[in-house]
Amino acid sequence: MLELTSKVIDERVQGNAFESPINVKATKKFYIESYGCAMNFNDSEIVASLLHDVGYGATKNPDEANLILINTCSIRDKAEQTVRFRLMHFKGFKKRNKHLLVGVLGCMAERLKDKLLEEEKLVDMVIGPDAYRTLPALIAEAESGQKGINVLLSREETYADVSPVRLDGNGVSSFVSIMRGCNNMCSFCVVPFTRGRERSRDADSIVQEARELFENGYKEVTLLGQNVDSYRWENADNTELVTFANLMERVALINPKLRVRFSTSHPKDITDDVMHTIAKYDNICNYIHLPVQSGSTRILQLMNRNYTKEWYLHKVKRIKEILPDCGLSTDLIIGFCTETEEDQQETLDLMKECKFDLAYMYSYSERPGTLAARRYEDDVTEEIKSRRLSEVIELHRGFSHESNLADVGKTYEVLVEGPSKKNENELCGRTDKNKMVIFPKGNAQKCDYVLVKIVACTSGTLLGEIVG
């Protein structure tokens, strides 16, 4: 599961290649909001590029838009409710502007298409993640009074030839999608049903996109996929096979000043080759996100994760052997079907062994259509879920603080992302272990690499000062 977040994508575009975010030939404007994982934000940039090609310019003001799009997430019920609230809000815009079109993109599209189009009449268009190329035709249908809908999934579409428009970026780091879909049928997850089967993108197009980003001022790329370790691409005449480790190496070789990150790895698939490649190149960040979901083997089997607690701990041990100072983060789902106090204790015990630097922790939210929804009863009460989640968060916070305290006195190379949110006289940036550092700005600027000595910390942030 990729990290969940939400954000408004607006017209600001960073980097020399995108210094004109609003199409100078545009006769109409679009506004887009994205919810959910990093893949959705990358998809929004693909959509922006396709709309730009047919004469639409971006706006950060929905009042002046001819087209409003919401890129949706179905991972948790809260995300869907947020999207529904926003659609109700934009329904009021349509009363003021009869020509305004509203569309839903992404993961909610297929599952709720009938409800959104017919029952609640909230949208004019519903477009699935593999159908963005048909947007111009669907817009034309909606303008004629018809409902525009295309939620067909594809076994080939990767948008490899589309150059994403970097929307609302910081000009420092960007996502590069390397694959789409997922073949892992985790019982709690909707992704295989909303994004389809796994397919890998042309390796040459990935390297070219990363190279163009670096040439236009970006200093960090994150290679993105539901399960990057499954990446596998062969050229047309089957004379070359590129694995994920090979791909990372190709991107790292673009320039030693281009940092390379990736997300997300599956415990059953991450290989020694990947770890050795990280160790080989200084510009591949020393950080792995390895979702465990539960510390109980029994629950992992119900989740269809295809590994045991012991397998996961062995994989973490192997990471530490090859990458002794590697930053490690995870995902945890608390209160899955039939989870007992003993299962909860197994999760707490695993956390004590792994001592994750960062964790994304959620209570289980049943998603209609998933294997778990069909097979198991969501029988853990919300009260128990909340209490167990609090236990997990409290334990993790202690380990996170302990990890940060261990960094005090050390010096790290930090990539400056920009001003601190709380103090304009301070800058923020990340170490290669993905830890956020706040420090007085001195003469440093965004996109600089600076050496920062850590002098203090909180449970979530390192505090430092520039030493070189």
GROMACS .gro file of C-alpha atoms in nm:
model
  468
    1MET     CA    1   0.000   0.000   0.000
    2LEU     CA    2   0.148   0.334  -0.099
    3GLU     CA    3   0.152   0.616   0.151
    4LEU     CA    4  -0.188   0.789   0.174
    5THR     CA    5  -0.219   1.165   0.149
    6SER     CA    6  -0.432   1.431  -0.017
    7LYS     CA    7  -0.353   1.750  -0.198
    8VAL     CA    8  -0.483   2.007  -0.441
    9ILE     CA    9  -0.292   2.004  -0.769
   10ASP     CA   10  -0.274   2.360  -0.900
   11GLU     CA   11  -0.104   2.557  -1.175
   12ARG     CA   12   0.240   2.599  -1.015
   13VAL     CA   13   0.504   2.408  -1.206
   14GLN     CA   14   0.871   2.409  -1.114
   15GLY     CA   15   1.178   2.361  -1.333
   16ASN     CA   16   1.288   2.524  -1.656
   17ALA     CA   17   1.107   2.275  -1.877
   18PHE     CA   18   0.772   2.370  -1.727
   19GLU     CA   19   0.808   2.741  -1.677
   20SER     CA   20   0.474   2.803  -1.849
   21PRO     CA   21   0.222   2.593  -1.656
   22ILE     CA   22  -0.081   2.752  -1.820
   23ASN     CA   23  -0.115   2.665  -2.187
   24VAL     CA   24  -0.075   2.991  -2.380
   25LYS     CA   25  -0.313   2.854  -2.644
   26ALA     CA   26  -0.567   2.746  -2.385
   27THR     CA   27  -0.926   2.846  -2.440
   28LYS     CA   28  -1.050   2.653  -2.137
   29LYS     CA   29  -0.922   2.583  -1.788
   30PHE     CA   30  -0.921   2.274  -1.569
   31TYR     CA   31  -0.889   2.230  -1.194
   32ILE     CA   32  -0.783   1.897  -1.041
   33GLU     CA   33  -0.766   1.758  -0.688
   34SER     CA   34  -0.591   1.432  -0.602
   35TYR     CA   35  -0.648   1.201  -0.308
   36GLY     CA   36  -0.472   0.885  -0.199
   37CYS     CA   37  -0.133   0.747  -0.289
   38ALA     CA   38   0.160   0.886  -0.483
   39MET     CA   39   0.044   0.693  -0.790
   40ASN     CA   40  -0.267   0.912  -0.803
   41PHE     CA   41  -0.061   1.230  -0.798
   42ASN     CA   42   0.152   1.098  -1.082
   43ASP     CA   43  -0.166   1.008  -1.274
   44SER     CA   44  -0.291   1.365  -1.228
   45GLU     CA   45   0.025   1.490  -1.396
   46ILE     CA   46  -0.040   1.254  -1.688
   47VAL     CA   47  -0.397   1.386  -1.713
   48ALA     CA   48  -0.268   1.745  -1.707
   49SER     CA   49  -0.038   1.666  -1.998
   50LEU     CA   50  -0.317   1.510  -2.204
   51LEU     CA   51  -0.548   1.806  -2.135
   52HIS     CA   52  -0.273   2.053  -2.217
   53ASP     CA   53  -0.239   1.891  -2.561
   54VAL     CA   54  -0.606   1.961  -2.640
   55GLY     CA   55  -0.604   2.324  -2.533
   56TYR     CA   56  -0.674   2.321  -2.159
   57GLY     CA   57  -0.473   2.529  -1.914
   58ALA     CA   58  -0.450   2.463  -1.541
   59THR     CA   59  -0.596   2.681  -1.269
   60LYS     CA   60  -0.581   2.668  -0.891
   61ASN     CA   61  -0.917   2.844  -0.866
   62PRO     CA   62  -1.216   2.611  -0.922
   63ASP     CA   63  -1.444   2.913  -0.970
   64GLU     CA   64  -1.280   2.990  -1.304
   65ALA     CA   65  -1.258   2.631  -1.428
   66ASN     CA   66  -1.452   2.487  -1.721
   67LEU     CA   67  -1.362   2.137  -1.606
   68ILE     CA   68  -1.321   2.009  -1.248
   69LEU     CA   69  -1.165   1.668  -1.193
   70ILE     CA   70  -1.118   1.470  -0.872
   71ASN     CA   71  -0.863   1.189  -0.879
   72THR     CA   72  -0.994   0.945  -0.624
   73CYS     CA   73  -0.880   0.680  -0.378
   74SER     CA   74  -1.068   0.372  -0.255
   75ILE     CA   75  -0.813   0.236  -0.010
   76ARG     CA   76  -1.006   0.351   0.297
   77ASP     CA   77  -1.366   0.457   0.357
   78LYS     CA   78  -1.252   0.796   0.492
   79ALA     CA   79  -1.091   0.878   0.156
   80GLU     CA   80  -1.415   0.797  -0.028
   81GLN     CA   81  -1.621   1.008   0.210
   82THR     CA   82  -1.385   1.301   0.160
   83VAL     CA   83  -1.425   1.273  -0.216
   84ARG     CA   84  -1.802   1.253  -0.187
   85PHE     CA   85  -1.803   1.568   0.027
   86ARG     CA   86  -1.598   1.751  -0.235
   87LEU     CA   87  -1.833   1.638  -0.513
   88MET     CA   88  -2.131   1.771  -0.318
   89HIS     CA   89  -1.943   2.099  -0.283
   90PHE     CA   90  -1.878   2.120  -0.657
   91LYS     CA   91  -2.242   2.039  -0.730
   92GLY     CA   92  -2.312   2.391  -0.606
   93PHE     CA   93  -2.066   2.528  -0.864
   94LYS     CA   94  -2.273   2.367  -1.141
   95LYS     CA   95  -2.577   2.564  -1.030
   96ARG     CA   96  -2.383   2.884  -1.095
   97ASN     CA   97  -2.224   2.762  -1.417
   98LYS     CA   98  -2.444   2.535  -1.628
   99HIS     CA   99  -2.158   2.463  -1.869
  100LEU     CA  100  -1.921   2.338  -1.598
  101LEU     CA  101  -1.822   1.972  -1.626
  102VAL     CA  102  -1.725   1.762  -1.323
  103GLY     CA  103  -1.547   1.430  -1.355
  104VAL     CA  104  -1.418   1.154  -1.129
  105LEU     CA  105  -1.090   0.982  -1.212
  106GLY     CA  106  -0.909   0.687  -1.065
  107CYS     CA  107  -0.989   0.415  -0.818
  108MET     CA  108  -1.345   0.512  -0.720
  109ALA     CA  109  -1.447   0.538  -1.084
  110GLU     CA  110  -1.527   0.175  -1.162
  111ARG     CA  111  -1.669   0.082  -0.823
  112LEU     CA  112  -1.912   0.373  -0.784
  113LYS     CA  113  -1.977   0.476  -1.144
  114ASP     CA  114  -2.352   0.405  -1.142
  115LYS     CA  115  -2.410   0.574  -0.808
  116LEU     CA  116  -2.213   0.885  -0.899
  117LEU     CA  117  -2.364   0.920  -1.247
  118GLU     CA  118  -2.725   0.819  -1.201
  119GLU     CA  119  -2.836   0.796  -0.839
  120GLU     CA  120  -2.669   1.106  -0.701
  121LYS     CA  121  -2.603   1.289  -1.030
  122LEU     CA  122  -2.280   1.431  -0.890
  123VAL     CA  123  -2.063   1.400  -1.199
  124ASP     CA  124  -2.074   1.423  -1.579
  125MET     CA  125  -1.783   1.186  -1.643
  126VAL     CA  126  -1.627   0.878  -1.484
  127ILE     CA  127  -1.282   0.777  -1.608
  128GLY     CA  128  -1.081   0.478  -1.488
  129PRO     CA  129  -0.702   0.480  -1.444
  130ASP     CA  130  -0.637   0.315  -1.781
  131ALA     CA  131  -0.871   0.540  -1.981
  132TYR     CA  132  -0.714   0.885  -1.952
  133ARG     CA  133  -0.628   0.897  -2.323
  134THR     CA  134  -1.002   0.900  -2.396
  135LEU     CA  135  -1.061   1.216  -2.189
  136PRO     CA  136  -1.101   1.448  -2.492
  137ALA     CA  137  -1.371   1.223  -2.639
  138LEU     CA  138  -1.545   1.187  -2.304
  139ILE     CA  139  -1.542   1.563  -2.254
  140ALA     CA  140  -1.704   1.605  -2.595
  141GLU     CA  141  -1.973   1.353  -2.499
  142ALA     CA  142  -2.041   1.532  -2.172
  143GLU     CA  143  -2.060   1.870  -2.349
  144SER     CA  144  -2.329   1.726  -2.576
  145GLY     CA  145  -2.538   1.626  -2.276
  146GLN     CA  146  -2.435   1.259  -2.261
  147LYS     CA  147  -2.262   1.097  -1.968
  148GLY     CA  148  -1.897   1.026  -2.043
  149ILE     CA  149  -1.778   0.694  -1.905
  150ASN     CA  150  -1.479   0.467  -1.962
  151VAL     CA  151  -1.361   0.243  -1.682
  152LEU     CA  152  -1.212  -0.037  -1.892
  153LEU     CA  153  -0.890  -0.179  -1.755
  154SER     CA  154  -0.595  -0.255  -1.983
  155ARG     CA  155  -0.320  -0.515  -1.988
  156GLU     CA  156  -0.090  -0.286  -2.191
  157GLU     CA  157  -0.143   0.079  -2.094
  158THR     CA  158   0.153   0.237  -1.911
  159TYR     CA  159   0.140   0.596  -2.052
  160ALA     CA  160   0.508   0.549  -2.136
  161ASP     CA  161   0.496   0.808  -2.416
  162VAL     CA  162   0.321   1.077  -2.210
  163SER     CA  163   0.548   1.341  -2.058
  164PRO     CA  164   0.377   1.438  -1.729
  165VAL     CA  165   0.326   1.805  -1.653
  166ARG     CA  166   0.478   1.859  -1.308
  167LEU     CA  167   0.197   2.014  -1.109
  168ASP     CA  168   0.242   2.180  -0.771
  169GLY     CA  169   0.588   2.032  -0.737
  170ASN     CA  170   0.870   2.173  -0.530
  171GLY     CA  171   1.112   2.165  -0.822
  172VAL     CA  172   1.339   1.936  -0.619
  173SER     CA  173   1.184   1.588  -0.628
  174SER     CA  174   0.935   1.412  -0.852
  175PHE     CA  175   0.767   1.076  -0.902
  176VAL     CA  176   0.839   0.857  -1.204
  177SER     CA  177   0.591   0.575  -1.259
  178ILE     CA  178   0.762   0.250  -1.364
  179MET     CA  179   0.464   0.013  -1.368
  180ARG     CA  180   0.089  -0.004  -1.322
  181GLY     CA  181  -0.151  -0.247  -1.159
  182CYS     CA  182  -0.082  -0.528  -0.914
  183ASN     CA  183  -0.089  -0.908  -0.925
  184ASN     CA  184  -0.086  -0.953  -0.546
  185MET     CA  185  -0.438  -1.035  -0.436
  186CYS     CA  186  -0.408  -0.910  -0.077
  187SER     CA  187  -0.750  -0.974   0.067
  188PHE     CA  188  -0.792  -0.621   0.211
  189CYS     CA  189  -0.689  -0.434  -0.105
  190VAL     CA  190  -0.893  -0.293  -0.395
  191VAL     CA  191  -0.596  -0.212  -0.620
  192PRO     CA  192  -0.609  -0.528  -0.839
  193PHE     CA  193  -0.975  -0.451  -0.910
  194THR     CA  194  -0.937  -0.076  -0.967
  195ARG     CA  195  -0.598  -0.067  -1.143
  196GLY     CA  196  -0.587  -0.407  -1.311
  197ARG     CA  197  -0.309  -0.652  -1.375
  198GLU     CA  198   0.056  -0.570  -1.337
  199ARG     CA  199   0.250  -0.439  -1.637
  200SER     CA  200   0.593  -0.280  -1.655
  201ARG     CA  201   0.676   0.034  -1.845
  202ASP     CA  202   0.944   0.059  -2.114
  203ALA     CA  203   1.277   0.097  -1.929
  204ASP     CA  204   1.419   0.338  -2.187
  205SER     CA  205   1.124   0.577  -2.141
  206ILE     CA  206   1.171   0.567  -1.761
  207VAL     CA  207   1.539   0.655  -1.784
  208GLN     CA  208   1.465   0.929  -2.036
  209GLU     CA  209   1.200   1.085  -1.810
  210ALA     CA  210   1.436   1.078  -1.512
  211ARG     CA  211   1.715   1.230  -1.724
  212GLU     CA  212   1.489   1.513  -1.841
  213LEU     CA  213   1.389   1.586  -1.483
  214PHE     CA  214   1.754   1.615  -1.380
  215GLU     CA  215   1.836   1.835  -1.680
  216ASN     CA  216   1.554   2.064  -1.575
  217GLY     CA  217   1.676   2.113  -1.222
  218TYR     CA  218   1.524   1.825  -1.026
  219LYS     CA  219   1.763   1.651  -0.786
  220GLU     CA  220   1.556   1.351  -0.675
  221VAL     CA  221   1.326   1.097  -0.839
  222THR     CA  222   1.112   0.830  -0.676
  223LEU     CA  223   1.052   0.521  -0.891
  224LEU     CA  224   0.690   0.437  -0.829
  225GLY     CA  225   0.485   0.117  -0.845
  226GLN     CA  226   0.248  -0.090  -0.635
  227ASN     CA  227   0.523  -0.352  -0.613
  228VAL     CA  228   0.844  -0.224  -0.770
  229ASP     CA  229   1.029  -0.550  -0.706
  230SER     CA  230   0.808  -0.718  -0.967
  231TYR     CA  231   0.929  -0.479  -1.238
  232ARG     CA  232   1.036  -0.679  -1.545
  233TRP     CA  233   1.070  -0.542  -1.899
  234GLU     CA  234   1.198  -0.702  -2.217
  235ASN     CA  235   1.273  -0.516  -2.538
  236ALA     CA  236   1.090  -0.587  -2.862
  237ASP     CA  237   1.325  -0.861  -2.984
  238ASN     CA  238   1.361  -1.020  -2.639
  239THR     CA  239   1.737  -0.966  -2.634
  240GLU     CA  240   1.737  -0.761  -2.315
  241LEU     CA  241   1.572  -0.822  -1.980
  242VAL     CA  242   1.560  -0.537  -1.728
  243THR     CA  243   1.484  -0.618  -1.364
  244PHE     CA  244   1.416  -0.360  -1.095
  245ALA     CA  245   1.777  -0.375  -0.977
  246ASN     CA  246   1.893  -0.313  -1.336
  247LEU     CA  247   1.650  -0.023  -1.372
  248MET     CA  248   1.765   0.144  -1.050
  249GLU     CA  249   2.124   0.119  -1.168
  250ARG     CA  250   2.039   0.281  -1.502
  251VAL     CA  251   1.869   0.573  -1.329
  252ALA     CA  252   2.150   0.611  -1.076
  253LEU     CA  253   2.404   0.634  -1.360
  254ILE     CA  254   2.230   0.940  -1.509
  255ASN     CA  255   2.427   1.159  -1.269
  256PRO     CA  256   2.571   1.109  -0.920
  257LYS     CA  257   2.387   1.425  -0.809
  258LEU     CA  258   2.047   1.271  -0.888
  259ARG     CA  259   1.907   1.098  -0.580
  260VAL     CA  260   1.704   0.784  -0.645
  261ARG     CA  261   1.427   0.655  -0.419
  262PHE     CA  262   1.158   0.390  -0.477
  263SER     CA  263   0.823   0.280  -0.340
  264THR     CA  264   0.684   0.027  -0.264
  265SER     CA  265   0.856  -0.309  -0.203
  266HIS     CA  266   0.678  -0.635  -0.118
  267PRO     CA  267   0.852  -0.848   0.149
  268LYS     CA  268   0.815  -1.164  -0.056
  269ASP     CA  269   0.973  -1.012  -0.367
  270ILE     CA  270   1.256  -0.779  -0.268
  271THR     CA  271   1.585  -0.939  -0.373
  272ASP     CA  272   1.947  -0.931  -0.265
  273ASP     CA  273   2.024  -0.779  -0.607
  274VAL     CA  274   1.814  -0.475  -0.515
  275MET     CA  275   1.993  -0.435  -0.182
  276HIS     CA  276   2.339  -0.477  -0.338
  277THR     CA  277   2.251  -0.214  -0.600
  278ILE     CA  278   2.153   0.029  -0.323
  279ALA     CA  279   2.485  -0.044  -0.151
  280LYS     CA  280   2.680   0.008  -0.474
  281TYR     CA  281   2.558   0.358  -0.556
  282ASP     CA  282   2.581   0.650  -0.313
  283ASN     CA  283   2.296   0.833  -0.487
  284ILE     CA  284   2.045   0.549  -0.435
  285CYS     CA  285   1.895   0.638  -0.101
  286ASN     CA  286   1.967   0.409   0.191
  287TYR     CA  287   1.601   0.361   0.272
  288ILE     CA  288   1.344   0.086   0.212
  289HIS     CA  289   0.969   0.096   0.267
  290LEU     CA  290   0.867  -0.263   0.345
  291PRO     CA  291   0.499  -0.296   0.442
  292VAL     CA  292   0.437  -0.578   0.690
  293GLN     CA  293   0.064  -0.506   0.761
  294SER     CA  294   0.056  -0.739   1.065
  295GLY     CA  295   0.294  -0.919   1.299
  296SER     CA  296   0.068  -1.222   1.326
  297THR     CA  297   0.130  -1.508   1.081
  298ARG     CA  298  -0.232  -1.614   1.117
  299ILE     CA  299  -0.355  -1.268   1.017
  300LEU     CA  300  -0.099  -1.246   0.735
  301GLN     CA  301  -0.244  -1.568   0.593
  302LEU     CA  302  -0.596  -1.422   0.608
  303MET     CA  303  -0.461  -1.111   0.435
  304ASN     CA  304  -0.311  -1.336   0.164
  305ARG     CA  305   0.030  -1.172   0.205
  306ASN     CA  306   0.221  -1.493   0.117
  307TYR     CA  307   0.483  -1.467   0.390
  308THR     CA  308   0.505  -1.537   0.762
  309LYS     CA  309   0.621  -1.324   1.051
  310GLU     CA  310   0.946  -1.523   1.054
  311TRP     CA  311   0.997  -1.467   0.679
  312TYR     CA  312   0.954  -1.092   0.727
  313LEU     CA  313   1.199  -1.079   1.017
  314HIS     CA  314   1.452  -1.276   0.812
  315LYS     CA  315   1.414  -1.025   0.528
  316VAL     CA  316   1.473  -0.734   0.768
  317LYS     CA  317   1.782  -0.913   0.901
  318ARG     CA  318   1.909  -0.954   0.544
  319ILE     CA  319   1.857  -0.584   0.474
  320LYS     CA  320   2.060  -0.495   0.782
  321GLU     CA  321   2.338  -0.735   0.677
  322ILE     CA  322   2.377  -0.581   0.332
  323LEU     CA  323   2.278  -0.223   0.430
  324PRO     CA  324   2.376  -0.183   0.798
  325ASP     CA  325   2.256   0.178   0.831
  326CYS     CA  326   1.943   0.145   0.615
  327GLY     CA  327   1.633   0.342   0.708
  328LEU     CA  328   1.329   0.117   0.732
  329SER     CA  329   0.960   0.203   0.727
  330THR     CA  330   0.641  -0.001   0.709
  331ASP     CA  331   0.261  -0.009   0.685
  332LEU     CA  332   0.043  -0.161   0.957
  333ILE     CA  333  -0.327  -0.247   0.944
  334ILE     CA  334  -0.477  -0.284   1.289
  335GLY     CA  335  -0.802  -0.465   1.370
  336PHE     CA  336  -0.824  -0.691   1.064
  337CYS     CA  337  -1.099  -0.954   1.062
  338THR     CA  338  -1.084  -1.198   1.359
  339GLU     CA  339  -0.778  -1.022   1.507
  340THR     CA  340  -0.734  -1.118   1.873
  341GLU     CA  341  -0.534  -0.971   2.160
  342GLU     CA  342  -0.274  -1.240   2.092
  343ASP     CA  343  -0.248  -1.125   1.730
  344GLN     CA  344  -0.211  -0.766   1.849
  345GLN     CA  345   0.071  -0.872   2.080
  346GLU     CA  346   0.244  -1.045   1.787
  347THR     CA  347   0.238  -0.713   1.601
  348LEU     CA  348   0.378  -0.527   1.900
  349ASP     CA  349   0.652  -0.789   1.936
  350LEU     CA  350   0.748  -0.755   1.569
  351MET     CA  351   0.769  -0.377   1.608
  352LYS     CA  352   1.002  -0.422   1.905
  353GLU     CA  353   1.234  -0.636   1.692
  354CYS     CA  354   1.230  -0.414   1.384
  355LYS     CA  355   1.215  -0.069   1.550
  356PHE     CA  356   1.094   0.102   1.233
  357ASP     CA  357   1.215   0.456   1.165
  358LEU     CA  358   0.876   0.543   1.016
  359ALA     CA  359   0.539   0.367   1.006
  360TYR     CA  360   0.202   0.436   0.843
  361MET     CA  361  -0.056   0.292   1.079
  362TYR     CA  362  -0.429   0.251   1.013
  363SER     CA  363  -0.725   0.068   1.154
  364TYR     CA  364  -0.882  -0.180   0.912
  365SER     CA  365  -1.146  -0.035   0.681
  366GLU     CA  366  -1.348  -0.294   0.490
  367ARG     CA  367  -1.361  -0.218   0.118
  368PRO     CA  368  -1.655  -0.355  -0.083
  369GLY     CA  369  -1.555  -0.600  -0.352
  370THR     CA  370  -1.232  -0.714  -0.188
  371LEU     CA  371  -1.164  -1.077  -0.100
  372ALA     CA  372  -1.183  -0.995   0.271
  373ALA     CA  373  -1.526  -0.833   0.232
  374ARG     CA  374  -1.653  -1.147   0.058
  375ARG     CA  375  -1.488  -1.402   0.284
  376TYR     CA  376  -1.465  -1.260   0.635
  377GLU     CA  377  -1.674  -1.068   0.883
  378ASP     CA  378  -1.539  -0.732   0.995
  379ASP     CA  379  -1.587  -0.841   1.354
  380VAL     CA  380  -1.342  -0.623   1.549
  381THR     CA  381  -1.532  -0.330   1.699
  382GLU     CA  382  -1.430   0.027   1.625
  383GLU     CA  383  -1.361   0.079   1.994
  384ILE     CA  384  -1.113  -0.210   2.001
  385LYS     CA  385  -0.955  -0.101   1.672
  386SER     CA  386  -0.905   0.248   1.811
  387ARG     CA  387  -0.748   0.123   2.133
  388ARG     CA  388  -0.513  -0.118   1.955
  389LEU     CA  389  -0.414   0.147   1.702
  390SER     CA  390  -0.329   0.383   1.987
  391GLU     CA  391  -0.107   0.114   2.141
  392VAL     CA  392   0.077   0.068   1.812
  393ILE     CA  393   0.119   0.443   1.755
  394GLU     CA  394   0.249   0.498   2.108
  395LEU     CA  395   0.502   0.215   2.076
  396HIS     CA  396   0.620   0.337   1.735
  397ARG     CA  397   0.657   0.696   1.854
  398GLY     CA  398   0.903   0.577   2.117
  399PHE     CA  399   1.111   0.384   1.862
  400SER     CA  400   1.104   0.677   1.620
  401HIS     CA  401   1.232   0.910   1.890
  402GLU     CA  402   1.498   0.656   1.987
  403SER     CA  403   1.609   0.634   1.623
  404ASN     CA  404   1.631   1.013   1.594
  405LEU     CA  405   1.826   1.042   1.920
  406ALA     CA  406   2.082   0.801   1.777
  407ASP     CA  407   2.142   1.049   1.493
  408VAL     CA  408   2.225   1.341   1.723
  409GLY     CA  409   2.592   1.430   1.679
  410LYS     CA  410   2.612   1.273   1.332
  411THR     CA  411   2.651   1.467   1.007
  412TYR     CA  412   2.436   1.393   0.701
  413GLU     CA  413   2.418   1.518   0.346
  414VAL     CA  414   2.077   1.682   0.313
  415LEU     CA  415   1.898   1.782  -0.006
  416VAL     CA  416   1.734   2.119   0.056
  417GLU     CA  417   1.363   2.110  -0.034
  418GLY     CA  418   1.277   2.468   0.065
  419PRO     CA  419   1.179   2.687   0.360
  420SER     CA  420   1.052   2.535   0.682
  421LYS     CA  421   0.675   2.569   0.717
  422LYS     CA  422   0.706   2.726   1.061
  423ASN     CA  423   1.004   2.960   1.020
  424GLU     CA  424   1.111   3.141   0.703
  425ASN     CA  425   1.465   3.168   0.840
  426GLU     CA  426   1.498   2.791   0.843
  427LEU     CA  427   1.523   2.534   0.564
  428CYS     CA  428   1.407   2.175   0.549
  429GLY     CA  429   1.534   1.873   0.363
  430ARG     CA  430   1.578   1.499   0.393
  431THR     CA  431   1.866   1.267   0.459
  432ASP     CA  432   1.905   0.968   0.229
  433LYS     CA  433   1.737   0.767   0.508
  434ASN     CA  434   1.424   0.980   0.444
  435LYS     CA  435   1.441   1.168   0.774
  436MET     CA  436   1.328   1.530   0.771
  437VAL     CA  437   1.585   1.783   0.896
  438ILE     CA  438   1.520   2.147   0.994
  439PHE     CA  439   1.816   2.388   1.009
  440PRO     CA  440   1.905   2.763   0.986
  441LYS     CA  441   1.932   2.848   0.617
  442GLY     CA  442   2.260   3.039   0.611
  443ASN     CA  443   2.360   3.070   0.245
  444ALA     CA  444   2.193   2.747   0.131
  445GLN     CA  445   1.915   2.744  -0.128
  446LYS     CA  446   1.656   2.501  -0.257
  447CYS     CA  447   1.811   2.210  -0.454
  448ASP     CA  448   2.147   2.246  -0.278
  449TYR     CA  449   2.319   1.953  -0.113
  450VAL     CA  450   2.449   2.060   0.228
  451LEU     CA  451   2.623   1.884   0.514
  452VAL     CA  452   2.416   1.917   0.829
  453LYS     CA  453   2.520   1.817   1.179
  454ILE     CA  454   2.228   1.694   1.389
  455VAL     CA  455   2.219   1.880   1.721
  456ALA     CA  456   1.873   1.785   1.856
  457CYS     CA  457   1.553   1.608   1.758
  458THR     CA  458   1.187   1.547   1.823
  459SER     CA  459   1.014   1.212   1.773
  460GLY     CA  460   0.949   1.299   1.409
  461THR     CA  461   1.214   1.553   1.302
  462LEU     CA  462   1.588   1.609   1.320
  463LEU     CA  463   1.722   1.955   1.405
  464GLY     CA  464   2.062   2.056   1.276
  465GLU     CA  465   2.307   2.317   1.157
  466ILE     CA  466   2.503   2.346   0.833
  467VAL     CA  467   2.869   2.252   0.871
  468GLY     CA  468   2.976   2.245   0.506
   0.00000   0.00000   0.00000
